[in-house]
Amino acid sequence: MGRQLTQAATTTGLPPTETTSARAFGAAQFDGLWIPTAALTALRPQQVLDRDPYSGHVTYFGGVDGALAVIVVQGVGDSLEHYYDTVSGLLMYARYRVPSPGVGTQVTELRWAGQP
C-alpha cells in the first residue's frame, strides 16, 4: 500500500487542486512499486513485454533515460510511462497521457515522494 498525491491543473493563474488517496501495488503488475534491477538490466529498448488483444495496449521497454528505466503501455489513443530507478528498482515517476477532445491532452503524473 502507498499514498498517491494527485495534482490537477485548474484555471490559469490558480494553484492546482491536490487529492491524496490510498493506492495498492502488486508484484504481478506492470506498474508495480518495484522491479528487480536484474530484470531491468536484462530488458532491451523496444522489447515488447505484453500485447493485450482486447484493449490493443502494447507494453514495451522504452530504454534508459539517465538513471531511470522506462516501461511504456501504449494504447490507440493513450500512453502510460513508468520510470524506475536503475539502482534500487523503485518506481520513481509515472505519466499518463490521453487526448481530451476540444481541450488538448490530459496529463496525469505520479511521483515518488519517499517513505512516510
Tab-separated table of C-alpha atoms in Angstrom, residues 23 80-83 91-96 108-111:
chain	number	residue	atom	x	y	z
A	23	ARG	CA	-3.025	3.013	-3.723
A	80	LEU	CA	1.348	5.391	-19.770
A	81	GLU	CA	5.056	5.658	-18.916
A	82	HIS	CA	6.606	4.172	-15.761
A	83	TYR	CA	10.084	5.349	-14.745
A	91	LEU	CA	9.003	3.274	-9.271
A	92	MET	CA	10.008	6.945	-9.212
A	93	TYR	CA	7.606	8.530	-11.646
A	94	ALA	CA	4.650	7.747	-13.903
A	95	ARG	CA	2.973	9.822	-16.598
A	96	TYR	CA	-0.386	9.084	-18.251
A	108	THR	CA	-1.693	12.757	-15.053
A	109	GLU	CA	1.609	12.388	-13.206
A	110	LEU	CA	2.619	10.311	-10.195
A	111	ARG	CA	5.896	10.977	-8.361
